[in-house]
Amino acid sequence: MMIFSRVCSLAFLALLLAPSCFATKLVTYSFRGQVRLGAVADGHVIDLNRAYALMLQEQGTPRAEARAAALVPPEIVAFLEGEDASRQAALEAISFIRRISGNAERAARLERDGVRFTMEEVRLLAPIPNPPHLLAIGLNYRAHIEERDPTRGLGSDTAAGTDTYPIVFTKEGTVIGNGETIVIPSAVTQPDYEGELGVVIGKPARNVSMADALDYVAGYTVFNDVSARDYQDRVSQWTLGKSPDTFAVMGPYLVLDDEIPDPQTMKIQTRIGNELLQDSHTEMMIFPIARIISYISTVMTLTPGTVIATGTPSGVGSARTPPRWLEAGDTVTIEIEKVGTLSNPIARE
């Protein structure tokens, strides 16, 4: 079984207009009630399924629409399940649309036929709106451990367990995307933000080594692991405190892995309004992404579309004096270098 290439092939270079590989950003978009898979290119959203079908039709390929449905389906998890073959087809479709869009008449037809949209016409949803698994890592930055519990400093006995094994938990509830409102339930009194790097699995991973783990990654997204601290901290199990509806936020893009060969090299920042609250770097993770994937895969198959939120750095609201809880009217923005910016307004139920 083929694995995701970590660099663009020479064959693709001949297809692309630019001398270097196109920065592929996949999205799930909504237009007039339809939710479909797209890619952002040149300030537009390309419908990948329709673009690939059009390319095959112009090449004279029989049953073009059926072939496109099989290889580039309009739903992102099904697309990821196609692995390298689907990804290659998508890159070819993007290159084809970019090439013919230089003709004004053809560009107008693409927009009329629902193959290409302006960014203003569509609404970007969470890139993986219904992940088969949504996992998260707790206490994965040393400074965040110390701000949550100063007794668990470097070298302390109570920190040793965290250093040995990642804390893995699940998030339930509805997933939302960039620009959508985070709605705080009326019962929650301590809503908190957590800016994180999200990892999306691209092919089934079970018992994978750290050396091979990143080959199973489809790409990366920005994630906000919104947390109800009052529910999280009253018991030892975090699920309920992490799972209110709208508390799993990701987007706006899934940036494919060949754009980010080393995910431990990116700045991560969180703001409420103009106030910078988190300012860190993914190199500060206790457990790097390769180790997280390898560890989880020893007992669980990570399937395509699985999302792993990799932990938050220091600066969360619960650790501040006084605590800085999310409030109605706030806008929380998380920016990760090379991945994108995720911004959401806050409202009360």
Coordinates of C-alpha atoms in Angstrom, one line a residue:
M1 CA 0.0 0.0 0.0
M2 CA 1.4 3.4 -1.0
I3 CA 2.2 6.0 1.6
F4 CA 1.8 9.7 1.3
S5 CA 4.8 11.2 -0.4
R6 CA 6.5 13.9 1.7
V7 CA 7.6 15.9 -1.4
C8 CA 5.9 16.7 -4.6
S9 CA 7.0 14.4 -7.5
L10 CA 8.6 15.6 -10.7
A11 CA 5.5 14.5 -12.5
F12 CA 3.4 17.0 -10.6
L13 CA 5.9 19.8 -11.4
A14 CA 5.2 19.5 -15.0
L15 CA 1.5 20.0 -14.3
L16 CA 1.7 23.0 -12.0
L17 CA 2.0 26.6 -13.2
A18 CA 4.4 27.6 -10.5
P19 CA 7.9 26.3 -10.4
S20 CA 7.4 24.9 -6.9
C21 CA 4.7 22.7 -5.5
F22 CA 1.3 24.2 -5.0
A23 CA 0.4 24.8 -1.3
T24 CA -2.6 22.5 -1.0
K25 CA -5.3 23.6 1.5
L26 CA -8.3 21.3 1.6
V27 CA -11.6 22.6 2.9
T28 CA -15.1 21.5 3.5
Y29 CA -17.4 24.2 2.2
S30 CA -21.1 24.9 2.1
F31 CA -23.0 26.5 -0.8
R32 CA -26.7 26.7 -1.0
G33 CA -27.2 23.9 1.4
Q34 CA -24.7 21.5 -0.2
V35 CA -21.6 20.5 1.8
R36 CA -18.7 19.4 -0.3
L37 CA -14.9 18.9 -0.5
G38 CA -12.8 21.7 -2.0
A39 CA -9.4 23.2 -2.2
V40 CA -8.3 26.8 -1.9
A41 CA -6.4 28.1 -4.9
D42 CA -5.7 31.6 -6.1
G43 CA -8.3 33.2 -3.9
H44 CA -11.0 30.7 -5.0
V45 CA -12.5 27.4 -3.8
I46 CA -12.3 24.6 -6.3
D47 CA -14.8 21.8 -6.0
L48 CA -12.4 18.8 -6.4
N49 CA -14.9 16.2 -7.4
R50 CA -16.4 18.4 -10.2
A51 CA -13.0 19.7 -11.3
Y52 CA -11.6 16.1 -11.7
A53 CA -14.8 15.0 -13.6
L54 CA -14.4 18.0 -16.0
M55 CA -10.7 17.2 -16.5
L56 CA -11.5 13.5 -17.4
Q57 CA -14.4 14.6 -19.7
E58 CA -12.0 16.9 -21.6
Q59 CA -9.5 14.0 -21.9
G60 CA -12.2 11.8 -23.4
T61 CA -12.2 9.4 -20.4
P62 CA -15.3 7.1 -20.4
R63 CA -17.7 7.4 -17.4
A64 CA -15.9 10.5 -16.2
E65 CA -18.4 11.4 -13.4
A66 CA -18.4 7.8 -12.0
R67 CA -14.6 7.7 -12.0
A68 CA -14.4 11.1 -10.3
A69 CA -16.9 9.9 -7.7
A70 CA -14.8 6.9 -6.9
L71 CA -11.4 8.6 -6.9
V72 CA -12.2 12.1 -5.7
P73 CA -15.5 11.8 -3.7
P74 CA -17.1 15.1 -2.5
E75 CA -16.7 14.2 1.2
I76 CA -13.3 14.6 2.9
V77 CA -13.1 11.4 5.0
A78 CA -14.0 9.3 1.9
F79 CA -11.4 11.3 0.0
L80 CA -8.7 10.6 2.6
E81 CA -9.5 6.9 2.4
G82 CA -8.4 6.9 -1.2
E83 CA -4.8 7.7 0.0
D84 CA -2.2 8.6 -2.6
A85 CA -4.4 7.9 -5.6
S86 CA -7.0 10.3 -4.5
R87 CA -4.5 12.9 -3.5
Q88 CA -2.7 12.7 -6.9
A89 CA -6.0 13.1 -8.7
A90 CA -6.9 16.1 -6.6
L91 CA -3.5 17.8 -7.4
E92 CA -4.0 17.1 -11.1
A93 CA -7.5 18.6 -10.9
I94 CA -6.3 21.8 -9.1
S95 CA -3.6 22.2 -11.7
F96 CA -6.1 21.8 -14.5
I97 CA -8.5 24.4 -13.1
R98 CA -5.7 26.9 -12.5
R99 CA -4.5 26.4 -16.1
I100 CA -7.9 26.9 -17.8
S101 CA -8.9 29.7 -15.4
G102 CA -6.6 32.1 -17.3
N103 CA -9.3 32.2 -20.1
A104 CA -12.1 34.6 -19.0
E105 CA -14.8 32.7 -20.8
R106 CA -13.8 29.4 -19.3
A107 CA -13.4 30.9 -15.9
A108 CA -17.0 32.3 -16.1
R109 CA -18.2 28.8 -17.1
L110 CA -16.4 27.2 -14.2
E111 CA -18.2 29.5 -11.7
R112 CA -21.5 29.0 -13.5
D113 CA -21.2 25.2 -13.3
G114 CA -20.2 25.1 -9.6
V115 CA -16.6 24.0 -10.2
R116 CA -15.0 27.2 -8.8
F117 CA -16.3 29.7 -6.3
T118 CA -15.1 33.0 -4.9
M119 CA -14.3 32.9 -1.2
E120 CA -17.2 35.2 -0.5
E121 CA -19.7 32.8 -2.1
V122 CA -19.1 29.9 0.2
R123 CA -19.0 29.2 3.9
L124 CA -16.0 27.2 5.1
L125 CA -17.0 24.6 7.7
A126 CA -14.6 22.5 9.9
P127 CA -12.4 20.7 7.4
I128 CA -13.3 17.4 9.1
P129 CA -16.9 18.1 10.2
N130 CA -17.5 14.5 11.4
P131 CA -14.2 12.8 12.3
P132 CA -14.4 9.1 13.0
H133 CA -12.4 9.7 16.1
L134 CA -11.6 13.0 17.9
L135 CA -8.8 12.5 20.3
A136 CA -6.8 15.0 22.4
I137 CA -3.6 15.1 24.4
G138 CA -3.6 16.6 27.9
L139 CA -0.6 18.4 29.6
N140 CA 1.7 18.2 26.6
Y141 CA 3.6 21.5 27.3
R142 CA 5.8 21.8 30.4
A143 CA 4.9 25.4 31.1
H144 CA 1.2 24.5 30.9
I145 CA 1.7 21.7 33.4
E146 CA 3.4 24.1 35.8
E147 CA 0.7 26.8 35.4
R148 CA -2.1 24.3 36.1
D149 CA -0.3 22.8 39.1
P150 CA 3.0 24.5 40.3
T151 CA 3.9 21.4 42.3
R152 CA 4.4 19.5 39.1
G153 CA 7.6 21.2 38.0
L154 CA 10.5 19.8 36.1
G155 CA 12.0 16.8 37.8
S156 CA 9.2 16.4 40.4
D157 CA 7.8 13.0 41.2
T158 CA 4.3 14.0 40.2
A159 CA 5.5 15.0 36.8
A160 CA 7.1 11.7 36.1
G161 CA 4.0 9.9 34.9
T162 CA 3.2 12.7 32.4
D163 CA 6.7 12.5 31.1
T164 CA 6.4 8.8 30.5
Y165 CA 3.0 8.4 28.7
P166 CA 0.8 10.9 27.0
I167 CA -2.6 11.7 28.5
V168 CA -5.2 10.8 25.8
F169 CA -8.8 11.6 26.1
T170 CA -11.8 11.9 23.7
K171 CA -13.9 14.9 22.8
E172 CA -17.5 14.5 21.9
G173 CA -20.2 17.1 21.0
T174 CA -20.6 19.0 17.8
V175 CA -17.6 20.2 15.8
I176 CA -17.6 23.7 14.3
G177 CA -15.3 25.6 12.0
N178 CA -13.8 29.1 11.5
G179 CA -16.2 31.9 12.1
E180 CA -18.9 29.8 13.7
T181 CA -20.1 30.7 17.2
I182 CA -18.8 28.9 20.3
V183 CA -21.9 28.7 22.5
I184 CA -21.3 28.3 26.2
P185 CA -24.0 26.2 27.9
S186 CA -25.9 28.0 30.7
A187 CA -24.6 25.4 33.2
V188 CA -20.9 26.1 32.4
T189 CA -19.3 28.8 34.6
Q190 CA -15.6 28.4 33.7
P191 CA -15.3 28.3 29.9
D192 CA -11.6 28.3 28.7
Y193 CA -9.7 28.4 25.5
E194 CA -6.9 26.1 24.4
G195 CA -5.0 26.8 21.2
E196 CA -3.6 23.6 19.7
L197 CA -2.2 22.0 16.6
G198 CA -4.6 19.5 15.1
V199 CA -3.3 16.4 13.3
V200 CA -5.4 14.5 10.7
I201 CA -4.7 10.9 10.0
G202 CA -4.5 9.9 6.3
K203 CA -4.4 6.1 6.3
P204 CA -5.0 3.3 8.8
A205 CA -2.2 3.3 11.5
R206 CA -1.7 0.4 13.8
N207 CA 1.5 -0.5 15.6
V208 CA 3.5 2.1 13.7
S209 CA 7.0 3.2 14.7
M210 CA 8.0 6.7 15.6
A211 CA 10.2 6.7 12.5
D212 CA 7.3 6.0 10.3
A213 CA 4.5 7.8 12.2
L214 CA 4.4 11.0 10.2
D215 CA 3.9 9.0 7.0
Y216 CA 0.4 8.3 8.3
V217 CA -0.5 12.0 8.6
A218 CA -2.7 13.6 5.9
G219 CA -2.2 17.1 7.2
Y220 CA -2.6 19.7 9.9
T221 CA -5.3 22.2 11.1
V222 CA -5.7 24.8 13.8
F223 CA -7.7 23.5 16.8
N224 CA -9.4 25.1 19.8
D225 CA -9.9 22.6 22.6
V226 CA -12.5 24.7 24.4
S227 CA -12.9 23.4 27.9
A228 CA -15.5 23.8 30.7
R229 CA -13.0 23.8 33.7
D230 CA -15.8 23.6 36.3
Y231 CA -16.9 20.3 34.8
Q232 CA -13.4 19.1 33.9
D233 CA -11.8 19.6 37.3
R234 CA -14.6 18.3 39.6
V235 CA -13.8 14.7 38.6
S236 CA -10.8 12.7 37.3
Q237 CA -12.3 12.0 33.9
W238 CA -12.2 14.9 31.5
T239 CA -14.7 13.9 28.8
L240 CA -17.7 15.9 29.9
G241 CA -15.7 19.0 30.6
K242 CA -14.2 18.8 27.1
S243 CA -17.3 17.8 25.2
P244 CA -20.0 20.5 25.3
D245 CA -21.5 21.2 21.9
T246 CA -19.4 23.7 19.8
F247 CA -16.4 23.1 22.1
A248 CA -14.4 21.3 19.3
V249 CA -13.3 24.0 16.9
M250 CA -11.0 23.5 13.9
G251 CA -10.1 25.1 10.6
P252 CA -10.2 26.8 8.4
Y253 CA -8.0 24.5 6.3
L254 CA -6.5 21.0 6.3
V255 CA -2.9 21.9 5.1
L256 CA -1.5 18.7 3.5
D257 CA 1.6 17.2 5.1
D258 CA 4.0 17.9 2.3
E259 CA 3.7 21.6 3.1
I260 CA 4.8 20.9 6.7
P261 CA 7.6 18.3 6.7
D262 CA 8.4 18.9 10.3
P263 CA 5.3 19.8 12.5
Q264 CA 7.6 20.6 15.5
T265 CA 8.8 23.9 13.9
M266 CA 5.8 26.3 14.2
K267 CA 4.8 29.2 16.3
I268 CA 1.4 29.0 18.0
Q269 CA -0.5 32.1 19.4
T270 CA -3.9 32.7 20.9
R271 CA -5.6 36.1 21.3
I272 CA -8.9 37.4 22.6
G273 CA -9.5 40.5 20.7
N274 CA -6.1 42.2 20.5
E275 CA -4.8 40.6 23.8
L276 CA -2.1 38.0 23.3
L277 CA -2.7 35.2 25.8
Q278 CA -0.7 32.2 24.5
D279 CA 2.6 32.6 22.7
S280 CA 4.6 29.4 22.2
H281 CA 6.1 26.9 19.7
T282 CA 5.3 23.3 18.8
E283 CA 8.9 22.4 19.5
M284 CA 8.0 22.7 23.2
M285 CA 5.7 19.7 23.2
I286 CA 6.7 17.0 25.7
F287 CA 5.5 14.3 23.3
P288 CA 6.1 15.1 19.7
I289 CA 3.5 14.2 17.1
A290 CA 5.4 11.1 15.9
R291 CA 5.5 9.7 19.4
I292 CA 1.8 10.4 20.0
I293 CA 0.7 8.6 16.9
S294 CA 3.0 5.7 17.6
Y295 CA 1.8 5.4 21.2
I296 CA -1.9 5.4 20.4
S297 CA -1.5 3.0 17.5
T298 CA -0.1 0.3 19.8
V299 CA -3.7 -0.4 21.0
M300 CA -6.0 1.4 18.6
T301 CA -6.3 1.7 14.8
L302 CA -6.2 5.3 13.8
T303 CA -8.4 5.5 10.7
P304 CA -8.4 8.2 7.9
G305 CA -10.0 11.4 9.1
T306 CA -9.2 10.8 12.8
V307 CA -8.3 14.2 14.4
I308 CA -5.7 14.4 17.2
A309 CA -5.5 17.7 19.1
T310 CA -1.9 17.7 20.4
G311 CA -2.2 19.8 23.6
T312 CA -2.1 23.5 24.5
P313 CA 0.8 25.6 25.7
S314 CA 0.7 27.9 28.7
G315 CA -1.4 31.0 29.0
V316 CA -4.9 29.5 29.4
G317 CA -7.5 31.5 31.2
S318 CA -7.8 29.2 34.2
A319 CA -4.2 29.8 35.2
R320 CA -4.5 33.6 35.2
T321 CA -5.1 35.9 38.2
P322 CA -7.9 36.5 38.1
P323 CA -9.0 33.8 35.8
R324 CA -9.8 34.9 32.2
W325 CA -12.9 33.0 31.3
L326 CA -14.5 33.2 27.8
E327 CA -17.3 35.7 27.8
A328 CA -20.2 36.5 25.5
G329 CA -19.0 39.1 22.9
D330 CA -15.4 37.9 22.9
T331 CA -13.6 36.7 19.8
V332 CA -10.9 34.1 20.3
T333 CA -8.3 33.7 17.5
I334 CA -5.6 31.1 17.2
E335 CA -2.8 31.4 14.7
I336 CA -0.3 28.6 13.9
E337 CA 2.5 29.3 11.5
K338 CA 2.1 27.6 8.1
V339 CA -1.3 26.2 9.1
G340 CA -3.7 29.2 9.3
T341 CA -5.8 31.4 11.6
L342 CA -8.9 30.2 13.4
S343 CA -11.3 32.8 14.8
N344 CA -14.6 32.4 16.6
P345 CA -17.0 34.6 18.4
I346 CA -18.3 33.6 21.8
A347 CA -22.0 33.6 22.9
R348 CA -24.0 32.4 25.9
E349 CA -26.7 29.8 25.5

